[in-house]
Short mmCIF file of C-alpha atoms in Angstrom, two decimals:
data_model
loop_
_atom_site.label_atom_id
_atom_site.label_comp_id
_atom_site.label_asym_id
_atom_site.label_seq_id
_atom_site.Cartn_x
_atom_site.Cartn_y
_atom_site.Cartn_z
CA UNK F 1 -0.09 -0.16 0.35
CA UNK F 2 1.16 3.76 -0.67
CA UNK F 3 2.48 5.51 1.58
CA UNK F 4 1.86 8.84 1.58
CA UNK F 5 3.78 10.38 4.29
CA UNK F 6 7.25 8.86 3.39
CA UNK F 7 6.49 9.62 -0.18
CA UNK F 8 6.36 13.40 0.32
CA UNK F 9 8.93 12.50 2.13
CA UNK F 10 11.25 10.93 -0.25
CA UNK F 11 10.59 13.91 -2.79
CA UNK F 12 11.57 16.43 -0.53
CA UNK F 13 8.94 18.25 2.19
CA UNK F 14 10.31 19.91 4.42
CA UNK F 15 10.50 18.31 7.60
CA UNK F 16 12.46 18.73 10.68
CA UNK F 17 12.96 16.44 13.72
CA UNK F 18 14.13 18.95 16.17
CA UNK F 19 15.78 15.37 17.75
CA UNK F 20 18.17 14.73 15.22
CA UNK F 21 19.40 18.78 16.04
CA UNK F 22 23.42 19.27 17.14
CA UNK F 23 23.61 22.61 17.94
CA UNK F 24 20.86 25.99 18.21
CA UNK F 25 18.84 26.31 15.27
CA UNK F 26 18.22 30.70 14.99
CA UNK F 27 17.26 31.11 11.74
CA UNK F 28 13.41 29.60 10.97
CA UNK F 29 11.54 32.86 9.52
CA UNK F 30 8.55 32.65 7.49
CA UNK F 31 4.32 34.57 7.86
CA UNK F 32 3.09 32.96 10.12
CA UNK F 33 4.49 29.53 12.57
CA UNK F 34 2.02 27.45 13.64
CA UNK F 35 2.19 25.35 16.60
CA UNK F 36 -0.13 22.34 16.67
CA UNK F 37 -0.99 19.92 13.75
CA UNK F 38 -4.21 18.80 14.57
CA UNK F 39 -7.40 19.58 13.83
CA UNK F 40 -6.73 23.05 14.22
CA UNK F 41 -3.36 23.59 13.07
CA UNK F 42 -3.73 21.77 10.13
CA UNK F 43 -6.93 23.20 8.63
CA UNK F 44 -4.91 26.35 9.12
CA UNK F 45 -1.58 25.52 7.82
CA UNK F 46 -2.85 24.49 4.51
CA UNK F 47 -5.27 27.39 4.05
CA UNK F 48 -2.03 30.22 4.69
CA UNK F 49 0.02 28.05 2.61
CA UNK F 50 -2.76 27.69 -0.38
CA UNK F 51 -2.30 31.52 -0.06
CA UNK F 52 1.09 31.68 -0.65
CA UNK F 53 1.91 32.07 2.49
CA UNK F 54 5.10 31.32 4.25
CA UNK F 55 4.45 27.81 7.13
CA UNK F 56 6.56 25.78 9.90
CA UNK F 57 4.58 24.20 11.61
CA UNK F 58 6.08 23.15 14.99
CA UNK F 59 5.12 19.72 16.47
CA UNK F 60 5.63 18.65 20.28
CA UNK F 61 5.60 14.81 19.55
CA UNK F 62 6.67 12.43 15.91
CA UNK F 63 5.68 11.48 12.78
CA UNK F 64 4.65 8.68 11.62
CA UNK F 65 2.74 7.37 9.01
CA UNK F 66 -0.42 4.30 7.34
CA UNK F 67 3.35 1.60 8.10
CA UNK F 68 4.37 2.36 11.46
CA UNK F 69 0.41 1.79 12.26
CA UNK F 70 0.25 -1.88 13.05
CA UNK F 71 -2.93 -1.72 14.76
CA UNK F 72 -0.82 -2.63 18.53
CA UNK F 73 -2.09 -0.77 21.57
CA UNK F 74 1.33 -0.82 23.21
CA UNK F 75 3.19 0.74 20.34
CA UNK F 76 0.39 3.30 19.65
CA UNK F 77 0.10 4.67 22.67
CA UNK F 78 3.36 6.22 23.71
CA UNK F 79 4.38 7.05 20.44
CA UNK F 80 0.78 8.84 19.89
CA UNK F 81 -1.21 9.78 22.91
CA UNK F 82 -0.50 12.23 25.53
CA UNK F 83 1.42 10.55 28.86
CA UNK F 84 0.61 7.12 26.45
CA UNK F 85 -2.87 7.96 26.57
CA UNK F 86 -2.21 8.62 31.01
CA UNK F 87 -2.56 11.96 30.78
CA UNK F 88 -4.86 13.33 34.05
CA UNK F 89 -6.56 15.45 36.00
CA UNK F 90 -3.94 17.42 38.74
CA UNK F 91 -6.06 14.39 41.35
CA UNK F 92 -6.37 11.79 39.14
CA UNK F 93 -10.01 10.79 39.03
CA UNK F 94 -10.69 11.87 34.77
CA UNK F 95 -8.27 9.99 32.45
CA UNK F 96 -7.94 12.08 29.42
CA UNK F 97 -7.23 10.72 25.66
CA UNK F 98 -5.24 13.30 23.67
CA UNK F 99 -3.09 12.92 20.27
CA UNK F 100 1.06 13.83 20.47
CA UNK F 101 1.60 13.56 17.24
CA UNK F 102 1.50 15.05 13.67
CA UNK F 103 -2.55 15.32 13.13
CA UNK F 104 -3.10 15.68 16.48
CA UNK F 105 -5.99 13.98 18.19
CA UNK F 106 -7.69 13.39 14.35
CA UNK F 107 -4.72 10.81 13.53
CA UNK F 108 -6.21 8.73 16.91
CA UNK F 109 -9.95 9.82 17.19
CA UNK F 110 -12.44 6.99 16.65
CA UNK F 111 -13.93 9.42 13.45
CA UNK F 112 -17.23 10.89 14.45
CA UNK F 113 -18.42 13.85 13.35
CA UNK F 114 -21.18 15.74 13.88
CA UNK F 115 -21.71 19.63 13.83
CA UNK F 116 -21.80 22.26 16.58
CA UNK F 117 -25.25 22.10 17.31
CA UNK F 118 -27.69 25.24 17.15
CA UNK F 119 -28.88 25.37 21.71
CA UNK F 120 -24.51 25.41 21.81
CA UNK F 121 -24.34 28.82 19.66
CA UNK F 122 -27.33 30.30 20.84
CA UNK F 123 -26.20 30.10 24.57
CA UNK F 124 -22.97 32.01 22.89
CA UNK F 125 -24.79 34.51 20.91
CA UNK F 126 -26.79 35.12 24.40
CA UNK F 127 -24.10 34.58 27.58
CA UNK F 128 -21.09 35.44 25.19
CA UNK F 129 -21.93 38.33 22.67
CA UNK F 130 -21.17 36.42 19.53
CA UNK F 131 -23.25 37.24 17.05
CA UNK F 132 -21.76 36.56 14.75
CA UNK F 133 -21.76 32.78 14.96
CA UNK F 134 -25.08 30.38 14.62
CA UNK F 135 -26.11 27.40 12.29
CA UNK F 136 -26.77 29.14 9.31
CA UNK F 137 -24.00 31.83 9.63
CA UNK F 138 -21.30 28.48 9.81
CA UNK F 139 -23.14 25.93 7.60
CA UNK F 140 -20.90 26.99 4.74
CA UNK F 141 -17.46 25.84 6.58
CA UNK F 142 -19.38 22.94 7.88
CA UNK F 143 -19.69 22.10 4.48
CA UNK F 144 -16.89 23.09 2.83
CA UNK F 145 -15.21 20.39 5.75
CA UNK F 146 -17.36 18.07 5.51
CA UNK F 147 -16.58 17.82 1.70
CA UNK F 148 -12.82 18.34 1.69
CA UNK F 149 -12.68 15.94 4.50
CA UNK F 150 -14.99 13.18 3.67
CA UNK F 151 -17.68 13.67 5.78
CA UNK F 152 -20.86 11.28 5.44
CA UNK F 153 -23.04 9.18 6.45
CA UNK F 154 -21.76 5.70 7.29
CA UNK F 155 -24.00 3.36 5.47
CA UNK F 156 -22.25 -0.09 6.39
CA UNK F 157 -24.39 -1.67 9.29
CA UNK F 158 -23.16 -1.26 13.21
CA UNK F 159 -21.66 -3.19 14.12
CA UNK F 160 -23.13 -5.17 17.60
CA UNK F 161 -21.36 -3.04 20.50
CA UNK F 162 -22.52 -0.39 17.86
CA UNK F 163 -25.90 -2.48 17.68
CA UNK F 164 -26.76 -2.42 21.71
CA UNK F 165 -27.13 0.73 21.97
CA UNK F 166 -29.84 1.47 18.56
CA UNK F 167 -31.85 -1.60 20.19
CA UNK F 168 -32.33 -1.72 22.80
CA UNK F 169 -33.03 2.61 22.47
CA UNK F 170 -35.48 0.88 19.46
CA UNK F 171 -37.29 -0.93 22.53
CA UNK F 172 -37.11 1.72 24.92
CA UNK F 173 -38.83 4.23 23.17
CA UNK F 174 -35.63 6.23 23.04
CA UNK F 175 -34.42 7.90 19.78
CA UNK F 176 -31.72 7.97 17.65
CA UNK F 177 -29.13 8.06 15.83
CA UNK F 178 -26.46 7.89 12.52
CA UNK F 179 -22.83 9.45 13.37
CA UNK F 180 -21.63 9.93 10.47
CA UNK F 181 -17.68 9.63 10.03
CA UNK F 182 -14.52 10.84 8.20
CA UNK F 183 -13.47 8.00 5.74
CA UNK F 184 -12.83 7.58 2.49
CA UNK F 185 -12.42 3.49 0.92
CA UNK F 186 -12.46 2.40 4.97
CA UNK F 187 -12.19 -1.64 6.08
CA UNK F 188 -13.87 -1.29 8.70
CA UNK F 189 -11.12 -2.57 10.92
CA UNK F 190 -11.84 -0.64 14.34
CA UNK F 191 -8.63 0.28 15.17
CA UNK F 192 -8.38 3.56 14.84
CA UNK F 193 -7.24 4.49 17.72
CA UNK F 194 -4.27 3.48 17.13
CA UNK F 195 -3.72 5.08 13.65
CA UNK F 196 -5.65 4.29 10.13
CA UNK F 197 -3.07 1.89 8.84
CA UNK F 198 -5.40 1.32 5.65
CA UNK F 199 -4.97 6.20 4.83
CA UNK F 200 -8.88 5.49 5.00
CA UNK F 201 -9.96 8.87 7.81
CA UNK F 202 -9.40 11.08 6.44
CA UNK F 203 -6.84 13.20 9.20
CA UNK F 204 -5.25 16.21 9.26
CA UNK F 205 -2.26 13.68 8.82
CA UNK F 206 -3.66 12.94 5.67
CA UNK F 207 -5.11 15.85 4.20
CA UNK F 208 -4.45 19.25 5.11
CA UNK F 209 -0.84 18.55 6.49
CA UNK F 210 0.49 16.38 3.59
CA UNK F 211 -1.57 19.86 1.54
CA UNK F 212 0.15 22.32 3.63
CA UNK F 213 3.79 20.16 2.69
CA UNK F 214 3.97 20.39 -1.01
CA UNK F 215 3.57 22.93 -1.50
CA UNK F 216 6.62 24.04 1.05
CA UNK F 217 5.65 24.84 4.33
CA UNK F 218 7.77 23.91 7.38
CA UNK F 219 6.89 20.63 9.64
CA UNK F 220 8.86 20.77 12.97
CA UNK F 221 8.57 16.94 15.22
CA UNK F 222 10.38 16.63 18.16
CA UNK F 223 9.76 20.20 19.16
CA UNK F 224 8.53 22.06 21.95
CA UNK F 225 6.91 25.48 22.30
CA UNK F 226 8.16 26.83 25.13
CA UNK F 227 8.30 30.59 25.41
CA UNK F 228 6.37 33.70 22.87
CA UNK F 229 8.22 36.75 23.33
CA UNK F 230 6.95 39.76 22.99
CA UNK F 231 7.36 43.44 22.87
CA UNK F 232 3.69 46.13 22.98
CA UNK F 233 1.65 44.64 21.87
CA UNK F 234 3.24 42.02 19.03
CA UNK F 235 5.01 38.88 19.38
CA UNK F 236 8.15 39.02 17.49
CA UNK F 237 10.02 35.30 18.64
CA UNK F 238 8.88 31.86 19.33
CA UNK F 239 11.39 29.80 21.47
CA UNK F 240 11.56 26.01 21.24
CA UNK F 241 12.64 23.18 23.47
CA UNK F 242 14.38 20.54 20.95
CA UNK F 243 13.19 17.26 22.36
CA UNK F 244 15.20 13.84 22.44
CA UNK F 245 14.15 10.99 20.94
CA UNK F 246 11.58 9.92 23.38
CA UNK F 247 9.93 12.97 22.75
CA UNK F 248 9.78 14.04 26.18
CA UNK F 249 12.54 14.76 27.45
CA UNK F 250 14.24 17.89 26.44
CA UNK F 251 17.79 17.53 24.36
CA UNK F 252 19.34 21.46 25.22
CA UNK F 253 19.27 21.74 21.64
CA UNK F 254 16.71 25.50 21.33
CA UNK F 255 15.15 27.08 18.34
CA UNK F 256 14.09 30.40 17.82
CA UNK F 257 11.03 31.42 15.02
CA UNK F 258 10.25 34.77 13.72
CA UNK F 259 6.66 34.86 12.04
CA UNK F 260 4.61 38.15 10.76
CA UNK F 261 1.77 36.66 12.59
CA UNK F 262 1.93 33.27 15.54
CA UNK F 263 -0.97 30.84 15.01
CA UNK F 264 -1.62 28.91 18.73
CA UNK F 265 -3.46 25.67 17.83
CA UNK F 266 -2.00 23.33 21.11
CA UNK F 267 -5.35 22.65 21.92
CA UNK F 268 -6.92 23.01 25.11
CA UNK F 269 -4.79 21.83 27.12
CA UNK F 270 -1.06 22.94 25.09
CA UNK F 271 -2.85 25.79 23.66
CA UNK F 272 -3.68 28.22 27.42
CA UNK F 273 -0.17 26.08 28.85
CA UNK F 274 2.09 28.28 26.74
CA UNK F 275 0.38 31.36 27.20
CA UNK F 276 0.55 31.22 30.44
CA UNK F 277 4.23 30.45 30.00
CA UNK F 278 4.95 33.12 27.50
CA UNK F 279 3.60 35.74 30.39
CA UNK F 280 0.91 36.80 27.39
CA UNK F 281 -1.37 39.37 28.99
CA UNK F 282 -4.87 38.49 30.64
CA UNK F 283 -6.12 41.82 33.11
CA UNK F 284 -8.80 39.43 34.19
CA UNK F 285 -7.17 36.20 34.52
CA UNK F 286 -8.84 34.09 32.19
CA UNK F 287 -6.80 31.71 30.16
CA UNK F 288 -7.09 28.28 30.69
CA UNK F 289 -9.86 28.90 32.99
CA UNK F 290 -13.09 27.63 31.93
CA UNK F 291 -11.57 24.72 30.63
CA UNK F 292 -14.05 21.93 29.26
CA UNK F 293 -13.83 18.04 29.29
CA UNK F 294 -17.54 16.18 28.75
CA UNK F 295 -16.86 14.36 31.74
CA UNK F 296 -17.52 10.43 30.27
CA UNK F 297 -19.22 8.29 32.46
CA UNK F 298 -19.48 4.60 31.63
CA UNK F 299 -21.73 1.03 31.37
CA UNK F 300 -19.92 -2.39 30.40
CA UNK F 301 -22.38 -5.27 29.88
CA UNK F 302 -22.61 -8.59 28.68
CA UNK F 303 -24.29 -10.16 26.01
CA UNK F 304 -25.83 -13.87 25.38
CA UNK F 305 -23.58 -13.92 22.06
CA UNK F 306 -19.91 -12.80 21.06
CA UNK F 307 -20.26 -8.47 20.60
CA UNK F 308 -16.31 -8.52 19.46
CA UNK F 309 -16.35 -4.68 20.39
CA UNK F 310 -12.66 -4.16 19.02
CA UNK F 311 -14.23 -5.53 15.73
CA UNK F 312 -16.55 -2.51 12.95
CA UNK F 313 -15.89 1.10 13.17
CA UNK F 314 -15.96 1.93 16.79
CA UNK F 315 -18.36 4.76 16.47
CA UNK F 316 -21.73 4.79 14.34
CA UNK F 317 -25.15 5.06 16.53
CA UNK F 318 -25.84 7.62 18.66
CA UNK F 319 -28.56 9.17 20.41
CA UNK F 320 -29.52 13.06 22.28
CA UNK F 321 -33.09 12.07 23.50
CA UNK F 322 -30.89 12.95 27.06
CA UNK F 323 -29.13 16.10 26.03
CA UNK F 324 -33.24 17.98 25.62
CA UNK F 325 -34.90 16.40 28.99
CA UNK F 326 -34.11 19.96 30.27
CA UNK F 327 -33.17 24.18 29.10
CA UNK F 328 -29.32 23.80 28.22
CA UNK F 329 -28.75 25.88 31.27
CA UNK F 330 -30.28 23.82 33.12
CA UNK F 331 -29.84 20.11 35.00
CA UNK F 332 -26.85 18.82 32.46
CA UNK F 333 -27.94 17.20 29.50
CA UNK F 334 -25.60 13.68 28.28
CA UNK F 335 -24.77 11.84 25.01
CA UNK F 336 -24.65 8.46 24.73
CA UNK F 337 -22.44 6.45 22.40
CA UNK F 338 -20.69 3.46 22.37
CA UNK F 339 -16.42 2.94 23.13
CA UNK F 340 -14.62 0.29 21.29
CA UNK F 341 -13.20 -1.80 23.38
CA UNK F 342 -9.20 -3.35 22.89
CA UNK F 343 -7.69 -5.60 25.88
CA UNK F 344 -5.48 -3.04 26.98
CA UNK F 345 -8.09 -0.54 27.13
CA UNK F 346 -10.26 -1.88 28.47
CA UNK F 347 -8.65 -3.80 31.18
CA UNK F 348 -7.35 -0.21 32.10
CA UNK F 349 -10.35 1.10 32.52
CA UNK F 350 -12.17 -1.94 34.27
CA UNK F 351 -13.12 -1.41 37.58
CA UNK F 352 -12.37 -4.12 40.47
CA UNK F 353 -9.18 -6.04 40.81
CA UNK F 354 -7.44 -9.68 41.18
CA UNK F 355 -10.16 -11.98 40.64
CA UNK F 356 -13.41 -10.51 39.80
CA UNK F 357 -10.90 -8.72 36.91
CA UNK F 358 -9.97 -11.93 35.85
CA UNK F 359 -13.71 -12.88 35.97
CA UNK F 360 -13.81 -9.56 33.83
CA UNK F 361 -11.72 -10.14 30.73
CA UNK F 362 -12.14 -13.63 30.41
CA UNK F 363 -15.01 -12.08 29.24
CA UNK F 364 -14.08 -9.50 26.84
CA UNK F 365 -15.70 -10.78 22.99
CA UNK F 366 -18.72 -10.48 25.25
CA UNK F 367 -18.61 -7.29 26.56
CA UNK F 368 -20.94 -4.68 25.26
CA UNK F 369 -19.68 -0.29 26.88
CA UNK F 370 -21.89 2.96 26.59
CA UNK F 371 -20.60 6.64 27.06
CA UNK F 372 -22.85 9.34 28.48
CA UNK F 373 -20.71 12.36 28.11
CA UNK F 374 -22.15 14.88 30.43
CA UNK F 375 -22.69 19.25 28.92
CA UNK F 376 -21.17 20.41 31.23
CA UNK F 377 -20.38 24.45 30.97
CA UNK F 378 -23.95 26.10 30.55
CA UNK F 379 -24.95 25.68 33.96
CA UNK F 380 -24.21 27.74 36.97
CA UNK F 381 -22.42 25.54 39.07
CA UNK F 382 -20.51 23.54 35.83
CA UNK F 383 -17.82 25.66 35.16
CA UNK F 384 -15.00 23.14 33.82
CA UNK F 385 -11.58 23.45 35.90
CA UNK F 386 -8.42 25.35 34.58
CA UNK F 387 -4.69 25.17 33.06
CA UNK F 388 -2.34 26.11 35.22
CA UNK F 389 1.74 25.56 35.32
CA UNK F 390 3.67 23.10 37.29
CA UNK F 391 6.90 22.59 38.43
CA UNK F 392 8.22 22.22 35.35
CA UNK F 393 6.35 24.53 33.41
CA UNK F 394 4.42 22.47 32.12
CA UNK F 395 0.03 22.19 32.31
CA UNK F 396 -2.11 20.93 34.43
CA UNK F 397 -5.60 20.39 34.78
CA UNK F 398 -7.71 20.93 38.09
CA UNK F 399 -10.73 19.89 37.19
CA UNK F 400 -13.46 19.19 40.02
CA UNK F 401 -17.01 16.83 39.88
CA UNK F 402 -19.09 18.77 41.91
CA UNK F 403 -22.22 17.74 43.03
CA UNK F 404 -24.29 18.99 39.48
CA UNK F 405 -21.93 16.51 37.19
CA UNK F 406 -22.68 13.63 40.57
CA UNK F 407 -26.59 14.39 39.83
CA UNK F 408 -25.69 13.91 35.69
CA UNK F 409 -24.01 10.72 35.27
CA UNK F 410 -26.28 9.05 38.44
CA UNK F 411 -28.61 9.53 35.25
CA UNK F 412 -26.42 8.28 32.98
CA UNK F 413 -26.13 5.08 34.53
CA UNK F 414 -29.31 4.81 34.85
CA UNK F 415 -30.39 5.49 31.40
CA UNK F 416 -27.26 3.04 30.00
CA UNK F 417 -28.00 0.13 32.63
CA UNK F 418 -31.84 0.11 30.45
CA UNK F 419 -31.08 -0.12 27.84
CA UNK F 420 -28.86 -2.59 28.07
CA UNK F 421 -30.74 -4.61 29.06
CA UNK F 422 -33.69 -4.07 27.24
CA UNK F 423 -30.65 -5.43 24.48
CA UNK F 424 -30.84 -8.17 26.22
CA UNK F 425 -28.20 -7.68 28.32
CA UNK F 426 -27.39 -10.57 30.60
CA UNK F 427 -25.46 -8.38 33.51
CA UNK F 428 -24.65 -4.76 33.71
CA UNK F 429 -22.30 -2.32 35.62
CA UNK F 430 -21.28 0.95 35.72
CA UNK F 431 -18.03 0.88 35.69
CA UNK F 432 -18.00 1.69 39.93
CA UNK F 433 -15.55 0.11 42.62
CA UNK F 434 -18.48 -0.45 44.76
CA UNK F 435 -20.68 -1.95 41.73
CA UNK F 436 -21.24 -5.87 42.16
CA UNK F 437 -22.99 -5.99 38.83
CA UNK F 438 -26.18 -6.29 38.28
CA UNK F 439 -28.83 -9.31 35.81
CA UNK F 440 -32.05 -7.27 35.80
CA UNK F 441 -33.38 -4.18 35.08
CA UNK F 442 -35.28 -3.28 38.12
CA UNK F 443 -32.25 -4.60 40.08
CA UNK F 444 -29.76 -2.36 38.43
CA UNK F 445 -32.75 0.44 38.92
CA UNK F 446 -32.22 0.75 42.74
CA UNK F 447 -29.00 -0.94 42.74
CA UNK F 448 -27.10 2.33 41.23
CA UNK F 449 -29.71 5.14 43.17
CA UNK F 450 -27.94 4.38 46.08
CA UNK F 451 -24.24 3.68 45.08
CA UNK F 452 -22.35 7.10 46.40
CA UNK F 453 -20.73 9.38 43.17
CA UNK F 454 -17.41 10.29 43.57
CA UNK F 455 -13.77 10.91 42.41
CA UNK F 456 -11.79 7.39 42.24
CA UNK F 457 -14.75 5.13 43.18
CA UNK F 458 -17.09 6.11 39.98
CA UNK F 459 -15.35 5.86 36.91
CA UNK F 460 -14.49 9.29 35.07
CA UNK F 461 -13.36 9.16 31.23
CA UNK F 462 -12.84 12.41 28.48
CA UNK F 463 -11.32 12.88 25.94
CA UNK F 464 -12.68 15.82 24.30
CA UNK F 465 -11.12 18.47 25.61
CA UNK F 466 -12.51 22.29 25.75
CA UNK F 467 -11.98 26.11 26.67
CA UNK F 468 -9.79 27.52 28.43
CA UNK F 469 -8.33 30.08 25.46
CA UNK F 470 -12.47 31.81 25.33
CA UNK F 471 -13.53 33.57 22.87
CA UNK F 472 -16.42 36.60 23.67
CA UNK F 473 -17.11 39.97 22.19
CA UNK F 474 -14.70 41.99 24.47
CA UNK F 475 -12.00 41.35 26.73
CA UNK F 476 -13.56 41.04 29.42
CA UNK F 477 -14.84 37.95 29.09
CA UNK F 478 -12.64 37.05 26.70
CA UNK F 479 -9.61 35.82 25.31
CA UNK F 480 -10.07 35.47 21.50
CA UNK F 481 -12.21 37.39 19.66
CA UNK F 482 -14.72 36.18 16.64
CA UNK F 483 -11.95 35.11 14.90
CA UNK F 484 -9.52 33.85 16.76
CA UNK F 485 -7.16 36.74 17.19
CA UNK F 486 -6.69 37.83 20.87
CA UNK F 487 -7.73 40.74 22.15
CA UNK F 488 -4.17 41.71 23.24
CA UNK F 489 -1.63 40.80 20.95
CA UNK F 490 -2.00 41.97 17.46
CA UNK F 491 -0.21 39.18 15.66
CA UNK F 492 -1.67 36.05 17.77
CA UNK F 493 -4.39 33.88 17.12
CA UNK F 494 -6.41 30.63 18.69
CA UNK F 495 -6.94 27.70 16.14
CA UNK F 496 -8.50 24.96 17.74
CA UNK F 497 -11.34 23.62 20.53
CA UNK F 498 -9.90 25.92 23.03
CA UNK F 499 -11.53 29.12 21.90
CA UNK F 500 -15.05 27.33 22.81
CA UNK F 501 -16.12 29.32 25.35
CA UNK F 502 -18.80 25.93 26.86
CA UNK F 503 -18.33 22.17 25.65
CA UNK F 504 -20.49 21.16 22.82
CA UNK F 505 -22.54 18.17 23.95
CA UNK F 506 -20.95 16.42 20.17
CA UNK F 507 -17.70 15.34 19.45
CA UNK F 508 -15.77 18.78 18.59
CA UNK F 509 -13.03 17.70 15.77
CA UNK F 510 -15.85 19.02 13.15
CA UNK F 511 -16.43 21.53 15.43
CA UNK F 512 -13.00 22.63 14.80
CA UNK F 513 -12.84 21.45 11.62
CA UNK F 514 -15.86 24.33 10.43
CA UNK F 515 -14.72 27.29 13.05
CA UNK F 516 -11.09 27.16 12.09
CA UNK F 517 -12.05 27.45 8.18
CA UNK F 518 -13.66 29.81 8.49
CA UNK F 519 -10.62 31.84 10.83
CA UNK F 520 -8.14 30.82 9.04
CA UNK F 521 -9.15 32.85 5.73
CA UNK F 522 -9.89 35.68 7.55
CA UNK F 523 -6.53 35.43 9.24
CA UNK F 524 -4.99 35.17 4.94
CA UNK F 525 -7.06 37.73 3.39
CA UNK F 526 -5.87 40.51 6.79
CA UNK F 527 -2.36 38.85 5.88
CA UNK F 528 -2.82 39.64 2.27
CA UNK F 529 -4.89 42.89 2.02
CA UNK F 530 -7.18 40.88 0.11
CA UNK F 531 -11.08 39.36 0.61
CA UNK F 532 -10.60 35.72 1.78
CA UNK F 533 -9.26 33.12 -0.43
CA UNK F 534 -10.75 30.20 -1.50
CA UNK F 535 -10.92 26.31 0.49
CA UNK F 536 -9.42 24.39 -1.93
#
């Protein structure tokens, strides 16, 4: 199979692996420096390079390609994820899955693609004055990116894992829908979280980054953006640390990048951390605040027949039924999805220990897992978390789990258990250290209602990080404006999920693609002095 990354490198792409540097480098200059190569950085790089601007991309992780993706967890997690897929909040109560490689989380996500819900845009307009953003105003940007990245209906029948959600919901009269996916020629393997080995996933690794490199952009990998240098209201340079081959420890070599404009797209933990390290103006102390995760609670079930949840499209069925039971700023709603299962992910997320854990692992092929994504950030008591810097200058996320979240978590665990039993489950248990597991819905309803819900006892995970550099209509309540432009530094933009002022209630990649396409086009127009270029 052709490997477009290796072919491009052989054809002359400009790629600097900073782990190979033998001296400091202070001569790299560009029109625009982009920190991060995920959904925001990738789209920005392609659009700006297509407009004729010289672009340099900075990525902390490695450059990998389909030839490296062997469908093995032991390889994928250390190579492609932040902290080997073990990143956690400061109190260790929430595990966070985030990409750390060229393409960012788009390289390892499960391809689920949703537009930003209309009610979220409406809330942003009311609460943050973002009148320029609405479903109508953004629809063309979403449509362009959907076409470009092959976001379309998944017509292959759902795998048994997703059929549990569909069948149980149908029995209970709960509406479900089919998830659109950004894939082309998908082999339906089910190993999306380890990097697509067939180049079917239309991630930034396969689409926008190669397009930018083909137009002369420069990609720097294993290079950590350390600090933005600025004088007055303009950034003059980005100081970077080269990392060793392990991609973790600095090598001692330094790189300085200069540009007319700087775009930060390091994700909703990395972007506020870089701005905090840089000491950029933040008079309202908003940087890193209101960072949102979609806290996720999990319900596991054992089905009568084999599920083999590792095989087939990871996510193809969803339900938004429980997102609309109350006003958006009322009790937290939640989105239901199924999760793929692979042995390491299953074993490390599963509750219990010793013989009880072994018994569940023996039933691995019969296991189904449902997820509830809690929509945080709208209720007055759900303020998300705070990104701060640790003693080593690296980001730390504080994320308190209050009663507002636990109340929604209990409703979600009850809803998922009922659906799983309605689909024929012979045993259901919340992923909770005190849950014995239940063999009937009446037993589960009584048991879950009485479970103590608190950190470490009830397992909480997330793969969606948003906020921390929020958009608003002014510097009193936001870090950037609706275009992603920083309120205090005139040549700084933020183009990633950190600009969302709340969570979304949906998987965020398409929201980032659409908003970034808009804002990168506006930026290109500003830098070139002419109307925005068409998206290629």
